[in-house]
PDB file of C-alpha atoms and ligand atoms in Angstrom:
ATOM      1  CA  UNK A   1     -31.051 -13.926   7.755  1.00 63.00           C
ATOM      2  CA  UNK A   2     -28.290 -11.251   7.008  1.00 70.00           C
ATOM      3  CA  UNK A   3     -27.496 -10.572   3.033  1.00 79.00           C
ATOM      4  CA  UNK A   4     -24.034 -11.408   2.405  1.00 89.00           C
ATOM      5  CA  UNK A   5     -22.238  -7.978   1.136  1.00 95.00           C
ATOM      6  CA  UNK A   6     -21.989  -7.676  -1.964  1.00 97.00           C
ATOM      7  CA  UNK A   7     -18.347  -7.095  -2.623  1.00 97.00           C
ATOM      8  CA  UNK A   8     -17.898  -7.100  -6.256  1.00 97.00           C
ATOM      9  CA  UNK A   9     -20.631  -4.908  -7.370  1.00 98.00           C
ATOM     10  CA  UNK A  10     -19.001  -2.665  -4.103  1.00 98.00           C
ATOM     11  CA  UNK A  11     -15.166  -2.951  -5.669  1.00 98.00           C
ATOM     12  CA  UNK A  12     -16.845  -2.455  -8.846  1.00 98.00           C
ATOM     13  CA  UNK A  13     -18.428   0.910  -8.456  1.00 98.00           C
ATOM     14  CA  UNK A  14     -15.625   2.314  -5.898  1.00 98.00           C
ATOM     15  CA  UNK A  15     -13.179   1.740  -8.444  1.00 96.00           C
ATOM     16  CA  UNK A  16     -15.129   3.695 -10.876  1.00 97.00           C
ATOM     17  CA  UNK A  17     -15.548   6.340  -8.730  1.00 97.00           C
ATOM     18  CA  UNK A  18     -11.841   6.670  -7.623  1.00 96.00           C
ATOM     19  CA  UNK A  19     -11.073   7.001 -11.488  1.00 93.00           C
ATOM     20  CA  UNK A  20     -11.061  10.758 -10.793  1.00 93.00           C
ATOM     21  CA  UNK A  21      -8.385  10.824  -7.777  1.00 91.00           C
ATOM     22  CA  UNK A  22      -5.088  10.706  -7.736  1.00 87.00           C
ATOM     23  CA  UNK A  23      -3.034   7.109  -7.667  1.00 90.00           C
ATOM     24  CA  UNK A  24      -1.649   5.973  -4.562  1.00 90.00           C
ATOM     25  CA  UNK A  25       1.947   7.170  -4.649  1.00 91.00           C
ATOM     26  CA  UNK A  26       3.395   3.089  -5.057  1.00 92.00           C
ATOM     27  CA  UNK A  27       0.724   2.513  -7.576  1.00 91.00           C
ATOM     28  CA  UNK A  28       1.828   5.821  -9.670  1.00 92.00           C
ATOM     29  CA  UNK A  29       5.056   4.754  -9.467  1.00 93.00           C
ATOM     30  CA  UNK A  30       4.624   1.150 -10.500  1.00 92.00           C
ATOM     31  CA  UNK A  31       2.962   2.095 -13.602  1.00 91.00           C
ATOM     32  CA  UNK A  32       5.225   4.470 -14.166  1.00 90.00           C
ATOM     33  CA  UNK A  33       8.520   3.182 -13.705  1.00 88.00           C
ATOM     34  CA  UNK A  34       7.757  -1.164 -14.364  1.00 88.00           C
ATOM     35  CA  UNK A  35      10.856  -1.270 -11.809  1.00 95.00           C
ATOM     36  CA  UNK A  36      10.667  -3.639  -8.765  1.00 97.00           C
ATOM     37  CA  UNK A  37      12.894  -1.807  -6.909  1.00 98.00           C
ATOM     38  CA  UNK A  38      11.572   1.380  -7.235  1.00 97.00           C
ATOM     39  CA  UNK A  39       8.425  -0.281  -6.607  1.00 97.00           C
ATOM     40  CA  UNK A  40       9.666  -1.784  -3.111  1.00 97.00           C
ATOM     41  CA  UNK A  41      11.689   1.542  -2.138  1.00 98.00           C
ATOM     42  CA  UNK A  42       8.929   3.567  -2.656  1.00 97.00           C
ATOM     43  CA  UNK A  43       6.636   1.465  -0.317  1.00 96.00           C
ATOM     44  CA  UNK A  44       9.368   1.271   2.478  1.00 96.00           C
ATOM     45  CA  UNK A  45       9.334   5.221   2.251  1.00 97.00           C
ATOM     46  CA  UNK A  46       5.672   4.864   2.258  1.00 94.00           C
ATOM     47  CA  UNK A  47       4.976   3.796   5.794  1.00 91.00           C
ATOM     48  CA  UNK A  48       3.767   6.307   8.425  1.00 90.00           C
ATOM     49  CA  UNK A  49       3.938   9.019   5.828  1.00 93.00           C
ATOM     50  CA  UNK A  50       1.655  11.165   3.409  1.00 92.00           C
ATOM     51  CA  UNK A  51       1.345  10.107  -0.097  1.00 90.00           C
ATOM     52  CA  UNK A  52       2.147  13.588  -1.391  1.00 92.00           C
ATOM     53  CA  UNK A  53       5.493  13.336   0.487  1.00 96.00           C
ATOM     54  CA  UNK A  54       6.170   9.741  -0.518  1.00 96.00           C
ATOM     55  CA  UNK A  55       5.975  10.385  -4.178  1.00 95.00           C
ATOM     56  CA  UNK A  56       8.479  13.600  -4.128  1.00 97.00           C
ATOM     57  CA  UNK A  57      11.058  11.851  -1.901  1.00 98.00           C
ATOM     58  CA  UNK A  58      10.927   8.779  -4.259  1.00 97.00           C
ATOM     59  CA  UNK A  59      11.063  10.706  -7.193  1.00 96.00           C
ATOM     60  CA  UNK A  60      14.623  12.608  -5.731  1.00 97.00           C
ATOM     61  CA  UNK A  61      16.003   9.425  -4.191  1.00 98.00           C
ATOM     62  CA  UNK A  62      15.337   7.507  -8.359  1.00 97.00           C
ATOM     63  CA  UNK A  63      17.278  10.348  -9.642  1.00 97.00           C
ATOM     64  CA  UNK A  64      20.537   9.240  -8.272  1.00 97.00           C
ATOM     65  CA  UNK A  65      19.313   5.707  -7.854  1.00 97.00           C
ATOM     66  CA  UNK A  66      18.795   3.620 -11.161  1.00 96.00           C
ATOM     67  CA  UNK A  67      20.363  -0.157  -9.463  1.00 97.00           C
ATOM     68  CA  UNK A  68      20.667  -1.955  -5.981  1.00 98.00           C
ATOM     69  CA  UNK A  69      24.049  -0.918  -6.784  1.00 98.00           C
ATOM     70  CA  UNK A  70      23.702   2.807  -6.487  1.00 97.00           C
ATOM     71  CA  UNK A  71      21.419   2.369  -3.527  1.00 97.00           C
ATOM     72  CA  UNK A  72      24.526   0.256  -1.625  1.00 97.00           C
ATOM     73  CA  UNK A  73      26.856   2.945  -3.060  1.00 98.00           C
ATOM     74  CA  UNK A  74      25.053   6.355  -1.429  1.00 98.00           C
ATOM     75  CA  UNK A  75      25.780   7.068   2.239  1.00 98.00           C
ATOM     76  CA  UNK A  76      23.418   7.044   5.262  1.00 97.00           C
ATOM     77  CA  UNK A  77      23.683  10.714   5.140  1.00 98.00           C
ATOM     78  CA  UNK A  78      23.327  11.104   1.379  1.00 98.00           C
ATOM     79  CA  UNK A  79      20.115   9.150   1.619  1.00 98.00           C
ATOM     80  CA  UNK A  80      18.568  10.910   4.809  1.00 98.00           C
ATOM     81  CA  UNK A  81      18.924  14.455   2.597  1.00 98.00           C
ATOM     82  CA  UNK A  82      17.246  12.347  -0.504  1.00 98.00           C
ATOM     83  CA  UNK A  83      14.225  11.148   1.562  1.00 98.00           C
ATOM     84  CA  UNK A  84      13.887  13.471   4.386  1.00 98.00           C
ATOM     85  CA  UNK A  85      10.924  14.014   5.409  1.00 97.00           C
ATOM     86  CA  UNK A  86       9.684  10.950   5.161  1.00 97.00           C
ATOM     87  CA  UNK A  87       8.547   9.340   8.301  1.00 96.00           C
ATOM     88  CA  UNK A  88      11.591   7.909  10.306  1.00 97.00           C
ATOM     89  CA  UNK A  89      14.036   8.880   7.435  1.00 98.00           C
ATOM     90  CA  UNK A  90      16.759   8.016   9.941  1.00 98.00           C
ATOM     91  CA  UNK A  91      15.973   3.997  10.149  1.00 98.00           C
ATOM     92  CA  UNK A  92      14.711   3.856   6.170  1.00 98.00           C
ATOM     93  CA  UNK A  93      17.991   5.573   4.952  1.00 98.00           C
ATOM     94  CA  UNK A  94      19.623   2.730   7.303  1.00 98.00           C
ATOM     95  CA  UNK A  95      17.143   0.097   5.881  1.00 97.00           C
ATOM     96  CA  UNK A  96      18.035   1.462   2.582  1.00 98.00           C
ATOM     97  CA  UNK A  97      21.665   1.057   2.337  1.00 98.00           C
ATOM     98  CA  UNK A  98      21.190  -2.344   4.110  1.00 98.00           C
ATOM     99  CA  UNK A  99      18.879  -3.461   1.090  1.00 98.00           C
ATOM    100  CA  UNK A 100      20.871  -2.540  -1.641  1.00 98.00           C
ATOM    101  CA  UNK A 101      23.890  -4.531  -0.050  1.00 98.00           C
ATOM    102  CA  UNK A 102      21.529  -7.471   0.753  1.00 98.00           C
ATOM    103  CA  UNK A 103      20.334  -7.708  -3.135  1.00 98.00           C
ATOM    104  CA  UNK A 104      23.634  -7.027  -4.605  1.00 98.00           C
ATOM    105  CA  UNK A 105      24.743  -9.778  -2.522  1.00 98.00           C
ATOM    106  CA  UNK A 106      21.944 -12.532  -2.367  1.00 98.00           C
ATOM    107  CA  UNK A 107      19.877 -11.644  -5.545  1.00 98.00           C
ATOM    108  CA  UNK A 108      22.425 -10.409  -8.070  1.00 98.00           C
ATOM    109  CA  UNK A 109      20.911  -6.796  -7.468  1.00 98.00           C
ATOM    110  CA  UNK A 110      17.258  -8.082  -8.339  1.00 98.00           C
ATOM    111  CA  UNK A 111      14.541  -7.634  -5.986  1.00 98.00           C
ATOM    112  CA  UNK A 112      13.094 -11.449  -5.299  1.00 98.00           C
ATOM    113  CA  UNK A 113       9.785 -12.404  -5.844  1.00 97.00           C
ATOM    114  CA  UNK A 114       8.466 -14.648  -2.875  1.00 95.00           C
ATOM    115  CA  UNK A 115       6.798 -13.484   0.445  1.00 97.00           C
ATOM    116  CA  UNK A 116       9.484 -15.533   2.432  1.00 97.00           C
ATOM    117  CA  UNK A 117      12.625 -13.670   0.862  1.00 98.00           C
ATOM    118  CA  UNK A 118      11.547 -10.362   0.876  1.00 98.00           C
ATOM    119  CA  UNK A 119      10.342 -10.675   4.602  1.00 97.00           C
ATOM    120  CA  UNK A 120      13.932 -11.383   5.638  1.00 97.00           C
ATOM    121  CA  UNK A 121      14.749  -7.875   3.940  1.00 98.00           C
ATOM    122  CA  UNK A 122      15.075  -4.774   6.250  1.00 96.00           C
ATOM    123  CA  UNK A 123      12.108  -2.257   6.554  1.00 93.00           C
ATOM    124  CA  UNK A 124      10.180  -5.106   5.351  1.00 96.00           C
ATOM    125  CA  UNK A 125       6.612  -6.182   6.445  1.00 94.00           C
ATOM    126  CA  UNK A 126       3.961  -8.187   5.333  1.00 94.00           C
ATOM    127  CA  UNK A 127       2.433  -4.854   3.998  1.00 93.00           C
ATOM    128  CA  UNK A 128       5.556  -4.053   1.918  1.00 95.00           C
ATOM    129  CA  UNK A 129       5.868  -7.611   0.931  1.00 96.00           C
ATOM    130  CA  UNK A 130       2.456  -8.095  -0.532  1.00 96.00           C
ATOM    131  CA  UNK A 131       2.107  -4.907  -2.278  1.00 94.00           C
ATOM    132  CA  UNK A 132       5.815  -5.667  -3.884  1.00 96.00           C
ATOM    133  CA  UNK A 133       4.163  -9.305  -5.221  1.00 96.00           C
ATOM    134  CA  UNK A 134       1.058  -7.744  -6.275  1.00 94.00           C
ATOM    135  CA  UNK A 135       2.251  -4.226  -7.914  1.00 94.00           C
ATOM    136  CA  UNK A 136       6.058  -5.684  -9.427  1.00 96.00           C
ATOM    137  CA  UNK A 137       5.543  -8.785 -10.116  1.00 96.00           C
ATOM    138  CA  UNK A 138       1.449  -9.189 -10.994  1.00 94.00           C
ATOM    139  CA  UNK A 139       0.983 -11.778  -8.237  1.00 95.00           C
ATOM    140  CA  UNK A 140      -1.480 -13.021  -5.886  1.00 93.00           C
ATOM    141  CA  UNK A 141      -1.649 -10.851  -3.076  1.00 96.00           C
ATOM    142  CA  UNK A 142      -3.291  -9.012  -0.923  1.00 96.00           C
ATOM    143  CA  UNK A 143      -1.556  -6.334   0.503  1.00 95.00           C
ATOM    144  CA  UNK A 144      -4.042  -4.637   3.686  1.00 96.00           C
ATOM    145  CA  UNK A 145      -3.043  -1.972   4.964  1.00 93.00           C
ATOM    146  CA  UNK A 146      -4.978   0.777   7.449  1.00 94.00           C
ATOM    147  CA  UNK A 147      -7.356   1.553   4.752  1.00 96.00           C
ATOM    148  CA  UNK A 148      -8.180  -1.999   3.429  1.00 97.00           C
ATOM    149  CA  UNK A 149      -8.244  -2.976   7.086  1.00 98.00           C
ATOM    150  CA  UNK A 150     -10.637  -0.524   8.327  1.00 98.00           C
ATOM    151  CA  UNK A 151     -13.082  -0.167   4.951  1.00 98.00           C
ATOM    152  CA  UNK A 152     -13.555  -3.805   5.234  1.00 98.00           C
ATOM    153  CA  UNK A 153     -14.525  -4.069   8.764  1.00 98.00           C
ATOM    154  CA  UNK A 154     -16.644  -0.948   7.736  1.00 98.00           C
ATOM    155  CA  UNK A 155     -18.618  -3.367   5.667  1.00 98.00           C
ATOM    156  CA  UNK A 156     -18.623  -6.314   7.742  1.00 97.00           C
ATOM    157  CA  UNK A 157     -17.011  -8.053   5.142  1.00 97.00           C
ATOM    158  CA  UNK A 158     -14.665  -8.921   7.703  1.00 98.00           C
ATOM    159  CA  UNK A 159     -14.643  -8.882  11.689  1.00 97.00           C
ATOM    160  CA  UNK A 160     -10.644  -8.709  12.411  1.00 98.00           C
ATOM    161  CA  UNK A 161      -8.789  -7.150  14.670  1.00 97.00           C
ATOM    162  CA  UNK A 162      -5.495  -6.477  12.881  1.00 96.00           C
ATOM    163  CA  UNK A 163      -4.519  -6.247   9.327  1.00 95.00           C
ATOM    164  CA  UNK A 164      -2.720  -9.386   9.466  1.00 95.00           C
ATOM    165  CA  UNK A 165      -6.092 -11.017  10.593  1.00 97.00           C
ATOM    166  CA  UNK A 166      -7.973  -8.828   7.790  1.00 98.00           C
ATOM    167  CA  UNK A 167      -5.374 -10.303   5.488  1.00 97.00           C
ATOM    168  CA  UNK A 168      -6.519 -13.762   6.103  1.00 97.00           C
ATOM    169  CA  UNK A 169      -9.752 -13.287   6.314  1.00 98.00           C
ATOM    170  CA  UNK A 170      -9.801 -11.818   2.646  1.00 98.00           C
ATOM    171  CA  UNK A 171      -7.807 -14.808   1.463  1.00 97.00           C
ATOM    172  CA  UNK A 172     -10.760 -16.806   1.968  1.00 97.00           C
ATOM    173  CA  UNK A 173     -13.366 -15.394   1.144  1.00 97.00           C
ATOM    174  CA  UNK A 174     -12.510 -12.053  -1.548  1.00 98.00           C
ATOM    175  CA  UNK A 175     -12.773 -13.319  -4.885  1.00 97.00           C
ATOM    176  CA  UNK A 176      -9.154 -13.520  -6.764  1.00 96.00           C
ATOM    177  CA  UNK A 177      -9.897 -11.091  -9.415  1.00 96.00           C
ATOM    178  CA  UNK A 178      -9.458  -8.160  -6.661  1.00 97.00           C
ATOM    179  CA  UNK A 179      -7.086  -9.307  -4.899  1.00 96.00           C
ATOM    180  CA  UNK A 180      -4.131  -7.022  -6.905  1.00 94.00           C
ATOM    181  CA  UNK A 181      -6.869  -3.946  -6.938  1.00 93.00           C
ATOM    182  CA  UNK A 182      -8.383  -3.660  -3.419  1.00 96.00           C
ATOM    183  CA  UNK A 183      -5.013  -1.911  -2.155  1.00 94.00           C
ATOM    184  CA  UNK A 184      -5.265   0.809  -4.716  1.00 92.00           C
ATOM    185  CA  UNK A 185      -8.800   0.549  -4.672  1.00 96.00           C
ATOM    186  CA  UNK A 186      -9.440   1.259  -0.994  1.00 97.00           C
ATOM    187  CA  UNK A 187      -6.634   3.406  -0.167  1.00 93.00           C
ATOM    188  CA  UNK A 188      -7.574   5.998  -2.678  1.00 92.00           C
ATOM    189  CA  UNK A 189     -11.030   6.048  -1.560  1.00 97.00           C
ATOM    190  CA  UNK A 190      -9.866   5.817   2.232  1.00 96.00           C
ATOM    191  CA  UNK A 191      -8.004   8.826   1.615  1.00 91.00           C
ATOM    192  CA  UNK A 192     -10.343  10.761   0.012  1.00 92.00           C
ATOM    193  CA  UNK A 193     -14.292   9.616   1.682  1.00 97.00           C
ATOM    194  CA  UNK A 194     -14.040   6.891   4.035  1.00 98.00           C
ATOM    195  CA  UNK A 195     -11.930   8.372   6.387  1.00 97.00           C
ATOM    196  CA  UNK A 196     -10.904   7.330   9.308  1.00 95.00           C
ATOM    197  CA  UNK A 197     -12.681   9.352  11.401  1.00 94.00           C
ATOM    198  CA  UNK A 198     -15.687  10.806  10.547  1.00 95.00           C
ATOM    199  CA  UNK A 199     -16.068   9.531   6.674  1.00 97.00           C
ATOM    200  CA  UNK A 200     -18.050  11.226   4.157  1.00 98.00           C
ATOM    201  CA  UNK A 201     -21.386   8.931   4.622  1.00 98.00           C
ATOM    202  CA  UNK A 202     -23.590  11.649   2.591  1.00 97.00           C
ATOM    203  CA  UNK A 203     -21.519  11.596  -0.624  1.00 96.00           C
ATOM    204  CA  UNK A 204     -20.334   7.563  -0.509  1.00 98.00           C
ATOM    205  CA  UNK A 205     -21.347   5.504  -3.263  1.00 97.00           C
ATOM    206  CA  UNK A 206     -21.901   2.454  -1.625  1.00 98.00           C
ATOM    207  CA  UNK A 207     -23.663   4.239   0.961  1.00 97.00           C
ATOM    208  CA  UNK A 208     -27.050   2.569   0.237  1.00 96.00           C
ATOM    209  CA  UNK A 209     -25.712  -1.433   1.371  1.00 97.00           C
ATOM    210  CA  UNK A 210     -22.629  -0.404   3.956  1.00 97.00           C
ATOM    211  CA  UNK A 211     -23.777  -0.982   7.414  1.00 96.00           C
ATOM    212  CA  UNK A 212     -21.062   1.026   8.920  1.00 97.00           C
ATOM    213  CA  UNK A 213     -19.918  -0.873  11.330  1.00 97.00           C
ATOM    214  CA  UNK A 214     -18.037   0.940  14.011  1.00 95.00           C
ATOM    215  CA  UNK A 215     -18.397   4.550  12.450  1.00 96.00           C
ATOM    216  CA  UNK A 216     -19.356   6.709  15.476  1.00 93.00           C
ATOM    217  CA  UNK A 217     -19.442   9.934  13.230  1.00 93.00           C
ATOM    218  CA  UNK A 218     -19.960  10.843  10.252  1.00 93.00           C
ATOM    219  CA  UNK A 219     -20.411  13.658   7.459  1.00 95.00           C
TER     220      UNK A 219
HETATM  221  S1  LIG B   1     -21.091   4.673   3.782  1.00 55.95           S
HETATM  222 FE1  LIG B   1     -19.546   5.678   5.054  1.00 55.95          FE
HETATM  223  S2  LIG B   1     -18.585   4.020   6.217  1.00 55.95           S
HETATM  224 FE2  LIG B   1     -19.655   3.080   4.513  1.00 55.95          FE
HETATM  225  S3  LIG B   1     -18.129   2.898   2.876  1.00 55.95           S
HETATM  226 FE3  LIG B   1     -19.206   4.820   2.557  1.00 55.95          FE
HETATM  227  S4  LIG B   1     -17.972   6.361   3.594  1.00 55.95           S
HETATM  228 FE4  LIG B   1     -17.336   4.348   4.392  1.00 55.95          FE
END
């Protein structure tokens, strides 16, 4: 019979080993800043789009934006010259100013803090949601994204399709202690060895129990 994988030695010694790389740009700014806003803008201009870039366009935007209220109060133009070149800087400066309205209005300029509220926000997603919960706010969640996604079908922690289904899976069975960490965790170590495409096998240190389950090449 098949071990099961042993995921929390795994977690364990990959987030040791990402000590030395840089944070995720959300996760730098969340421990940086203790603001959920900042926190939720930066992952909005997160999607589709390097960290490196993320982190410098969040940083300009958070010089002119310390409220809801000063997000509402910039134009569509203003913010397309803060974030550009974020990926589709068009639709998130439109997102943007659509946010800061919405939580002035609803939310007395606070970001809320359950799944079902901030999934009727715009530029908002599952992804976004769950990383706002865990990073902001210190909750329960998982947030998968590409990285957590692939890594754990890497394993065969999980067989999923979709992140959504990855999601779910990892409700069930990942035990609750890494459900905050695995984001940072895995997308740091996503970035930097198991890559997408061919991932750096020869230098991994989990190498010895991950089956590599769909990796076709590898370094
Ligand atoms: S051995 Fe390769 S596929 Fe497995 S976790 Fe490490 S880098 Fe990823």
């Amino acid at each position: 019979m098949q071990r099961p994988f042993p995921i929390e030695p795994v977690l364990q010694k990959i987030s040791e080993y990402v000590e030395a790389f840089q944070l995720p740009s959300v996760t730098h700014i969340a421990r940086d800043q203790h603001s959920p806003l900042y926190v939720l803008v930066s992952t909005i201009l997160s999607s589709r789009t390097k960290d490196e870039t993320t982190l410098v366009a969040a940083q300009r935007l958070f010089e002119h934006v310390g409220s809801a209220r000063d997000l509402e109060a910039l134009s569509e133009p203003e913010l397309v010259r803060l974030i550009y070149p974020v990926g589709f800087y068009r639709t998130k400066a439109r997102n943007l100013k659509k946010l800061g309205r919405i939580l002035n209005e609803r939310y007395g300029g606070l970001v809320p803090q359950n799944m079902a509220e901030l999934l009727e926000l715009p530029g908002v997603g599952r992804k976004t949601a769950n990383l706002v919960l865990a990073l902001a706010f210190d909750a329960d969640a998982i947030c998968v994204d590409t990285h957590v996604h692939r890594i754990t079908n890497r394993w065969g922690y999980v067989a999923t399709q979709t992140p959504a289904q990855t999601e779910m899976a990892l409700r069930k069975k990942l035990p609750s202690r890494w459900w905050k960490e695995i984001n940072t965790v895995l997308v740091s170590f996503g970035q930097q060895t198991c890559r997408p495409i061919s991932p750096f096998c020869s230098t991994c240190p989990v190498s010895n129990v991950c089956p590599r389950k769909g990796v076709l090449r590898k370094r």
